[in-house]
mmCIF file of C-alpha atoms in Angstrom:
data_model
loop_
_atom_site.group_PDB
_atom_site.id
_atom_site.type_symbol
_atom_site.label_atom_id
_atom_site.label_comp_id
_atom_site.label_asym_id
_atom_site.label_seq_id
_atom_site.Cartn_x
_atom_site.Cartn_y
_atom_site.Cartn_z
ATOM 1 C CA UNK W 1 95.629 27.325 -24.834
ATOM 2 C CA UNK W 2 94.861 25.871 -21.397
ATOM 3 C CA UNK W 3 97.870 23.866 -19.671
ATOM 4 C CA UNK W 4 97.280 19.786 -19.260
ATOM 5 C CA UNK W 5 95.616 18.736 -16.511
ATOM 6 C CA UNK W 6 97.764 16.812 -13.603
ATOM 7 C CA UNK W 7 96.768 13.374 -12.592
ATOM 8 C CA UNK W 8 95.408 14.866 -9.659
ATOM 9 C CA UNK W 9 92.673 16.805 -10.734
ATOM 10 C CA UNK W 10 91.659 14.617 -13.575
ATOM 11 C CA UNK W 11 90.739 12.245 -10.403
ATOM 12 C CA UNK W 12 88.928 14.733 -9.158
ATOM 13 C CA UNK W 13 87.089 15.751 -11.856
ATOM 14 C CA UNK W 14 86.335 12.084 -12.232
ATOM 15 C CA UNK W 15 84.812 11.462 -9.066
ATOM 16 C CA UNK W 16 82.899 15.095 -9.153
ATOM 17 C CA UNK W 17 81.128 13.696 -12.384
ATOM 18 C CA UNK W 18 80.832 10.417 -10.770
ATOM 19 C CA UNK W 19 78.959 11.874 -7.624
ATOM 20 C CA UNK W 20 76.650 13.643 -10.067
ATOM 21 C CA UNK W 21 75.558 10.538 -11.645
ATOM 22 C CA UNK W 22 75.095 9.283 -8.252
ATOM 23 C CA UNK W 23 72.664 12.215 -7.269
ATOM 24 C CA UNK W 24 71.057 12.125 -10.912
ATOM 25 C CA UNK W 25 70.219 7.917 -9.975
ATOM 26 C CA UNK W 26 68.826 9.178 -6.672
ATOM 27 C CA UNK W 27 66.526 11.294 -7.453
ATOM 28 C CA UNK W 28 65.408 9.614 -10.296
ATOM 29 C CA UNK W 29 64.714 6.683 -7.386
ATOM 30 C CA UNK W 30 63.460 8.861 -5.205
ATOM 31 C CA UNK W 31 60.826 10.291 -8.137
ATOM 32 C CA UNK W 32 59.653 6.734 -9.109
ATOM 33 C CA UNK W 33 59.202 5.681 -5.734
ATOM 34 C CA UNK W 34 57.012 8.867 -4.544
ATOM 35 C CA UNK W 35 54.758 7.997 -8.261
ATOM 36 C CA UNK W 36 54.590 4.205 -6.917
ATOM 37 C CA UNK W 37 53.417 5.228 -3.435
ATOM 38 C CA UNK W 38 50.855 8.078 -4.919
ATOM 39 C CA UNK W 39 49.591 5.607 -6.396
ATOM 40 C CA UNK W 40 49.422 2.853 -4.403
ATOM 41 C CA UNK W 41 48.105 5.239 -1.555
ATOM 42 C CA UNK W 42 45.116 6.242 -4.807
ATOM 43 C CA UNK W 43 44.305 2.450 -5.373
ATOM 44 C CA UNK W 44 43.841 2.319 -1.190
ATOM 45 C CA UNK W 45 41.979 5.304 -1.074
ATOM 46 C CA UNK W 46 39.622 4.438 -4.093
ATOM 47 C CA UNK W 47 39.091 0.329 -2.210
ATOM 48 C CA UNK W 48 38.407 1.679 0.972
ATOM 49 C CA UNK W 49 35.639 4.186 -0.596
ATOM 50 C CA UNK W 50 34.162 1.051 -2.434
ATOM 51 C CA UNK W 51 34.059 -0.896 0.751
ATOM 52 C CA UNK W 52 32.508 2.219 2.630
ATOM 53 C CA UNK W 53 29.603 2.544 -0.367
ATOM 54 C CA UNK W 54 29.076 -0.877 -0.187
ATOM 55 C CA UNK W 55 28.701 -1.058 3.721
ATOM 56 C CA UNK W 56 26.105 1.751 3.332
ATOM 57 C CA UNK W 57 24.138 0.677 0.581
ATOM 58 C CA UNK W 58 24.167 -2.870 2.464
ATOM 59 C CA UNK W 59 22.796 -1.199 5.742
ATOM 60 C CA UNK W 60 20.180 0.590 3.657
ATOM 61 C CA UNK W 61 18.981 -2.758 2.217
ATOM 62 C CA UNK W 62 19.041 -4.009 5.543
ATOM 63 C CA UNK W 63 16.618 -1.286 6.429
ATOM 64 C CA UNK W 64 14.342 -1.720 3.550
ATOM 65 C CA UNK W 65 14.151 -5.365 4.673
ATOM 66 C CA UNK W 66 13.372 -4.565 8.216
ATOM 67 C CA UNK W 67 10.907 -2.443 7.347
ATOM 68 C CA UNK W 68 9.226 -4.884 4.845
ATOM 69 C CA UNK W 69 9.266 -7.626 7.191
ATOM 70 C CA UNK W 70 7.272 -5.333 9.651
ATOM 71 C CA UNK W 71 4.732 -3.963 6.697
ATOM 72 C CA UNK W 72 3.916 -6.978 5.707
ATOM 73 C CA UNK W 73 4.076 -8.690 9.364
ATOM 74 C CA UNK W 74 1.385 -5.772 10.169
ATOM 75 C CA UNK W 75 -0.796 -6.356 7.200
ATOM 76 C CA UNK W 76 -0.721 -10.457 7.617
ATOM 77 C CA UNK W 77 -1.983 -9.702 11.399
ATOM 78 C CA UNK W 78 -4.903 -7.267 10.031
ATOM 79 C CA UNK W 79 -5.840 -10.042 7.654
ATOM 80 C CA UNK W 80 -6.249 -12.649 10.276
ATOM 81 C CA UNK W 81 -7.853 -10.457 12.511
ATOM 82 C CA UNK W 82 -10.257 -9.762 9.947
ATOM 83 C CA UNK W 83 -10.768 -13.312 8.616
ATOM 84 C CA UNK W 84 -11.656 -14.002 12.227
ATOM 85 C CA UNK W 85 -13.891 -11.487 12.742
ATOM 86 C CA UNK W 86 -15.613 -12.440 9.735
ATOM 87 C CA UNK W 87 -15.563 -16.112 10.080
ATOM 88 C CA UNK W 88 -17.179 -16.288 14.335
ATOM 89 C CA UNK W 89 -19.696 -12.788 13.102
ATOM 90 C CA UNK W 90 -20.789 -15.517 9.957
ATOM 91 C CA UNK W 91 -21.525 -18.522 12.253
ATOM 92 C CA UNK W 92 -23.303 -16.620 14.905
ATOM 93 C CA UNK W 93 -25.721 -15.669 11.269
ATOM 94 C CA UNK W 94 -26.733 -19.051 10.454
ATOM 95 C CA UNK W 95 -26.829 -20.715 13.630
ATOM 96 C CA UNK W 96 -24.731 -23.340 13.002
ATOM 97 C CA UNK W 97 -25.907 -24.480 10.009
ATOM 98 C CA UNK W 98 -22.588 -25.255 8.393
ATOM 99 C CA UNK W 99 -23.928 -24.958 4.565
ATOM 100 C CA UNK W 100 -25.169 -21.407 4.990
ATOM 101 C CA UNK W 101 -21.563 -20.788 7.371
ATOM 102 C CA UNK W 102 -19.717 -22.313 3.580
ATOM 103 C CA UNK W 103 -21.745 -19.948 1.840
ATOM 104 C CA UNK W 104 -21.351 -16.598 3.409
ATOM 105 C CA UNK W 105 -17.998 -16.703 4.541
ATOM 106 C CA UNK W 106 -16.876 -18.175 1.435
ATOM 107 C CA UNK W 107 -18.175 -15.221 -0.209
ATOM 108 C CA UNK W 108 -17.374 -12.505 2.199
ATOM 109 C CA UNK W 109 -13.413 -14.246 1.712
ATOM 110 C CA UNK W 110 -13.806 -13.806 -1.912
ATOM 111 C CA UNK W 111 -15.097 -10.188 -1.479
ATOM 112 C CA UNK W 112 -12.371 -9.585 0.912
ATOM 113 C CA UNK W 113 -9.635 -11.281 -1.808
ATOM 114 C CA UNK W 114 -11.373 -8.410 -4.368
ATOM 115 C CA UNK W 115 -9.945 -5.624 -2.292
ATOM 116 C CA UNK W 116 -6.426 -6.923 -2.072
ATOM 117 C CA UNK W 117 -6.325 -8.005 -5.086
ATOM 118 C CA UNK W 118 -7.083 -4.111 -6.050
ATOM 119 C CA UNK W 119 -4.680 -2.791 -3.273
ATOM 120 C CA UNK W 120 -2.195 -5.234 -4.182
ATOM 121 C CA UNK W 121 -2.145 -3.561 -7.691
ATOM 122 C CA UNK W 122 -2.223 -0.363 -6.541
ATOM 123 C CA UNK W 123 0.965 -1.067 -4.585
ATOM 124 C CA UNK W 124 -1.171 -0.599 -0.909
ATOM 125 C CA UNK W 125 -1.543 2.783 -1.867
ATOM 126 C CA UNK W 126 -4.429 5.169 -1.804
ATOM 127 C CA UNK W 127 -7.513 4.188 -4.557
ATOM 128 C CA UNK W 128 -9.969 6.029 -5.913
ATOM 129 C CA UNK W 129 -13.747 5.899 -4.523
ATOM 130 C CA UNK W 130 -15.008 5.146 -7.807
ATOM 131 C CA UNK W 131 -12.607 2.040 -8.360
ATOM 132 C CA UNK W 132 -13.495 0.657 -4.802
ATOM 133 C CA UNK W 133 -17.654 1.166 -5.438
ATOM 134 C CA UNK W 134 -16.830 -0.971 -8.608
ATOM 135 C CA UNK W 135 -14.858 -3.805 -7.417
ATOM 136 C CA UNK W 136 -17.407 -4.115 -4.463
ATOM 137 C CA UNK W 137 -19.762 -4.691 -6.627
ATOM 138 C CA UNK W 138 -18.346 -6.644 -9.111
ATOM 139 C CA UNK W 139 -20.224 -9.936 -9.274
ATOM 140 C CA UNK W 140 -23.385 -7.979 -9.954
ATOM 141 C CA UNK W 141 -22.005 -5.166 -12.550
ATOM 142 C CA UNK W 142 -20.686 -8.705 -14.450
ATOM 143 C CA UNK W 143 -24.178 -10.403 -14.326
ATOM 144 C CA UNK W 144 -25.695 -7.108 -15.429
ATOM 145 C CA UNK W 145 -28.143 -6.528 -12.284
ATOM 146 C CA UNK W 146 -30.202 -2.992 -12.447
ATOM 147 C CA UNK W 147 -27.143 -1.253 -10.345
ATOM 148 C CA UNK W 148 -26.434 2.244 -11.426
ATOM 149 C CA UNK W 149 -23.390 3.825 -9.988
ATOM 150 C CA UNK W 150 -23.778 7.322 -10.524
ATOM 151 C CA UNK W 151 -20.459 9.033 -9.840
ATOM 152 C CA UNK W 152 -19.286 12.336 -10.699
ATOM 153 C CA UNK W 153 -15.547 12.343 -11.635
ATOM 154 C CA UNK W 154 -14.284 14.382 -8.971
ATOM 155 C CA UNK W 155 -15.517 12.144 -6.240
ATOM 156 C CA UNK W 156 -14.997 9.299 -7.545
ATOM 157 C CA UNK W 157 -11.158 10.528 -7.726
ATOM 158 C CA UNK W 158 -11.148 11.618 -4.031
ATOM 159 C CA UNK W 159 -9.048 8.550 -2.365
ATOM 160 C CA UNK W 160 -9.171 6.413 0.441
ATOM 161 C CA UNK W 161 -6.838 4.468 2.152
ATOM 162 C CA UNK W 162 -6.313 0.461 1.500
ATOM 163 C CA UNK W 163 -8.261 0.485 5.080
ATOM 164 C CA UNK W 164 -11.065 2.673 3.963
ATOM 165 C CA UNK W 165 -10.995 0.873 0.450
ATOM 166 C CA UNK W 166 -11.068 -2.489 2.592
ATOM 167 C CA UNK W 167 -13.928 -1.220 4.811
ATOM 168 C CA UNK W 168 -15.667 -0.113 1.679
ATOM 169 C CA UNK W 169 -16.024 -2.816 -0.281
ATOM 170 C CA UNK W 170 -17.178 -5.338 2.806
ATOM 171 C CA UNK W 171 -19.844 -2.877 3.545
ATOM 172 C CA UNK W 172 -20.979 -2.427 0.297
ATOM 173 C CA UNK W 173 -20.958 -5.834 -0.576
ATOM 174 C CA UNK W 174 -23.144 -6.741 2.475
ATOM 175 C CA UNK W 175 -25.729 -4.127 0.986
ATOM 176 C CA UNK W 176 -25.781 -5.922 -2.294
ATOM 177 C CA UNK W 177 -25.767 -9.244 -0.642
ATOM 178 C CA UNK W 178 -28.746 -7.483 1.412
ATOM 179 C CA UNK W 179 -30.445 -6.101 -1.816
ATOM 180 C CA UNK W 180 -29.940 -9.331 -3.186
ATOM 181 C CA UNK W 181 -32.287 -11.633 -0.770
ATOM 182 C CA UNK W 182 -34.776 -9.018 0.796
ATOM 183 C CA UNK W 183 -34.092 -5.746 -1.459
ATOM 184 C CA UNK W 184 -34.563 -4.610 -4.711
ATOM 185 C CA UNK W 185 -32.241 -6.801 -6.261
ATOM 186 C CA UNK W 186 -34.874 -9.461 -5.110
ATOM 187 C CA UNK W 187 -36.963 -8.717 -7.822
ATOM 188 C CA UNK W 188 -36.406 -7.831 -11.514
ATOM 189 C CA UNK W 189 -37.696 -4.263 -11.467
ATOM 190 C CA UNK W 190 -35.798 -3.344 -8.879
ATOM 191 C CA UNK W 191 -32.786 -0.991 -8.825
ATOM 192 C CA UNK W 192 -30.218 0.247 -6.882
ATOM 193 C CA UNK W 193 -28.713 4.089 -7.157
ATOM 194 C CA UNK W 194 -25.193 4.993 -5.757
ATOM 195 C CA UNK W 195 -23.952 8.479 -5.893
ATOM 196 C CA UNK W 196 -21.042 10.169 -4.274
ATOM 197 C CA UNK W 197 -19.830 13.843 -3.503
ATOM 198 C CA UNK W 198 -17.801 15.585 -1.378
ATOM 199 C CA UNK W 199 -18.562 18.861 0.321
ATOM 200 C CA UNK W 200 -16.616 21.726 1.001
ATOM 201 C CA UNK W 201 -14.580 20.511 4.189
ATOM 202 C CA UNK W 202 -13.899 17.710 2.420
ATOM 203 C CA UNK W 203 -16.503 15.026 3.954
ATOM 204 C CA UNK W 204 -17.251 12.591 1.263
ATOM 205 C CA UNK W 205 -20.794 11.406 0.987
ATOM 206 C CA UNK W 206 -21.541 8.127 -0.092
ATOM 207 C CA UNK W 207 -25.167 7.097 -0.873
ATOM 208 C CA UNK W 208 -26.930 3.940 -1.948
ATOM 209 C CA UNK W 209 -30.883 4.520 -2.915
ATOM 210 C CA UNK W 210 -33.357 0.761 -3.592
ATOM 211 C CA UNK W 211 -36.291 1.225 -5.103
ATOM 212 C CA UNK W 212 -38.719 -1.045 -7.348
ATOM 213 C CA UNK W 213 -38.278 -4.194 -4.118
ATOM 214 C CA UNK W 214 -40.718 -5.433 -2.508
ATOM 215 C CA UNK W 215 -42.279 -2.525 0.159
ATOM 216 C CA UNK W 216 -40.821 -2.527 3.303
ATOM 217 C CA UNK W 217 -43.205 -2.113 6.195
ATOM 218 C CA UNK W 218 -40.971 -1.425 9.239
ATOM 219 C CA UNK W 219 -37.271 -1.830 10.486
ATOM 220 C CA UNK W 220 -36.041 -5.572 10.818
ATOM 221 C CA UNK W 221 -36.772 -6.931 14.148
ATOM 222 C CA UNK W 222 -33.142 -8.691 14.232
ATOM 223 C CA UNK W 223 -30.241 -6.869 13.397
ATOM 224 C CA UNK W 224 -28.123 -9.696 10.968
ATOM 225 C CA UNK W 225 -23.918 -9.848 10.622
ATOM 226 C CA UNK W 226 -24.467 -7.853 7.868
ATOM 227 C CA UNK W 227 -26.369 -5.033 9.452
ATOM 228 C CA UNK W 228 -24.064 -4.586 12.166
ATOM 229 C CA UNK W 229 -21.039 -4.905 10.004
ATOM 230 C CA UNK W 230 -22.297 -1.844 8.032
ATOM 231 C CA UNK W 231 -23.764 0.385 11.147
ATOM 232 C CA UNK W 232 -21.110 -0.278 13.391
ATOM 233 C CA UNK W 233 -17.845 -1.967 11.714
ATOM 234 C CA UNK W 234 -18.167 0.140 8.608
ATOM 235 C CA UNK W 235 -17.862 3.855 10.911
ATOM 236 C CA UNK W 236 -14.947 2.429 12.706
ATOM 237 C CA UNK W 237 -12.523 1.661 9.863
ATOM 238 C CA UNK W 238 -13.927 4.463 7.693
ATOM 239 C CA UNK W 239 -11.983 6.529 10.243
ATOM 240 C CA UNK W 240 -12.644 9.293 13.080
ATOM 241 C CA UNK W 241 -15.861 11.061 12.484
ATOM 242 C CA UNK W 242 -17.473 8.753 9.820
ATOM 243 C CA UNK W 243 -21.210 7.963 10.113
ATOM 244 C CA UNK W 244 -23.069 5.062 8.714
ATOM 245 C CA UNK W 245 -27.472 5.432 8.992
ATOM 246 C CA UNK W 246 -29.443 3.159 7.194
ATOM 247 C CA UNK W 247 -33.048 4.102 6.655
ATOM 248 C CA UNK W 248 -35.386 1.212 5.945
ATOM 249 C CA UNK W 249 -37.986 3.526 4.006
ATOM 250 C CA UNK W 250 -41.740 1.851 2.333
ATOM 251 C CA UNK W 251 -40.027 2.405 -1.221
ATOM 252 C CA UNK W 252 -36.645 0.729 0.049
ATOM 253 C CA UNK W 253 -33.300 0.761 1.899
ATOM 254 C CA UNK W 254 -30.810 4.005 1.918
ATOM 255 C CA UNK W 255 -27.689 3.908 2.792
ATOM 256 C CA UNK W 256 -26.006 7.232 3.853
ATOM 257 C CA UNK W 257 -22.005 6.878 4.152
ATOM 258 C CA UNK W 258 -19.876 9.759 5.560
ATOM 259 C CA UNK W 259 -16.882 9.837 6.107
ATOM 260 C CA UNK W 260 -13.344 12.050 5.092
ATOM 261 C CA UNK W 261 -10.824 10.181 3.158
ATOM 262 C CA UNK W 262 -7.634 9.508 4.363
ATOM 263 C CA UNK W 263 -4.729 12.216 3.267
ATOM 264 C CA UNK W 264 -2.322 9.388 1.741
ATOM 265 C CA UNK W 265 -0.420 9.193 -1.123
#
């Protein structure tokens, strides 16, 4: 049996049990705190990573706009350019006579309209030759006029840029417009033929065949808007290498188109 304990060392023993109470609270503090600033230091972490996402995916709308802005700023200056071009190439046509000027321009704007309207739907992507031929020629596949477009599918799937599809359906809408007053589409047996195909290197041929119009004798002595939209207008935006002849033949007018369609998406 152990002896009593003196008063002495039961104050010891008190104050040993005491200072291990006092460590216990401690590190119990010390534990809490370290959670509190883990976590605190997590919640910082985790805002400054949302503020850094949300800086970058504001710059990267900031770029999109930029870049918009300067799409669309480039396409608004093509437009004017060629609403210009088509408005002082009309007047010189009609000599001043402002009816005729209402006419033609009106519909070349309306033609011009067609093809954004297309490319607008398309996104200003590439479009298929096929689509372009047919929106061209719109107002007379509606009223039914003897125009055949003969188009294989794979041609008519080859595509052109919204310049090329731009360039297309002016042109061909001047030889319609052409067909129309002079050309087969002058008289009710005549017709027009379009076919398409595209040759090995990948030169797309475009051809447009009257016959059944009244005969044609010899070349126009005056070269109209229309004529020198197609032979020299037409090449140009059709791209490097692209060659517009028109052959006024007794049995009618064809139209050879050549060109190589832009590699766009």
């Amino acid at each position: 049996m152990s002896e009593p304990l003196s008063g002495r060392e039961m104050q010891l023993e008190a104050e040993v049990a005491q200072l291990r109470a006092e460590v216990t609270r401690l590190r119990s503090m010390s534990t809490t705190a370290t959670g509190l600033h883990a976590q605190e230091l997590a919640a910082s972490v985790a805002a400054n990573l949302d503020l850094s996402q949300a800086n970058k995916g504001h710059e990267e709308e900031e770029r999109r706009y930029t870049l918009l802005l300067a799409e669309l700023n480039h396409r608004v200056k093509n437009i004017l350019a060629t609403v210009q071009g088509l408005a002082a190439h009309t007047l010189k046509g009609v000599d001043g006579d402002p009816r005729r000027f209402a006419q033609h321009f009106g519909a070349r704007l309306r033609t011009l309209a067609r093809a954004h309207d297309m490319l607008t739907e398309l996104g200003w992507k590439a479009a298929d030759i096929g689509d372009a031929v047919r929106k061209a020629l719109a107002p007379w596949l509606e009223t039914g006029r003897a125009v055949q477009i003969g188009i294989s599918t794979e041609p008519a799937r080859a595509k052109v840029s919204p310049r090329q599809t731009q360039a297309l359906v002016l042109g061909l809408h001047e030889l319609a417009t052409n067909a129309t007053k002079y050309g087969a589409l002058s008289t009710a047996t005549g017709r027009v033929d379009i076919s398409c195909e595209t040759g090995p290197d990948g030169t797309t041929r475009l051809l447009w065949e009257e016959t059944g119009g009244p005969p044609l004798i010899k070349p126009p002595d005056r070269r109209g808007f229309g004529t020198r939209l197609l032979e020299r207008g037409l090449g140009h935006d059709l791209g490097p290498g692209s060659v517009v002849e028109l052959h006024f033949e007794p049995s009618g007018l064809r139209a050879e188109i050549r060109f190589t369609p832009a590699r766009v998406a």
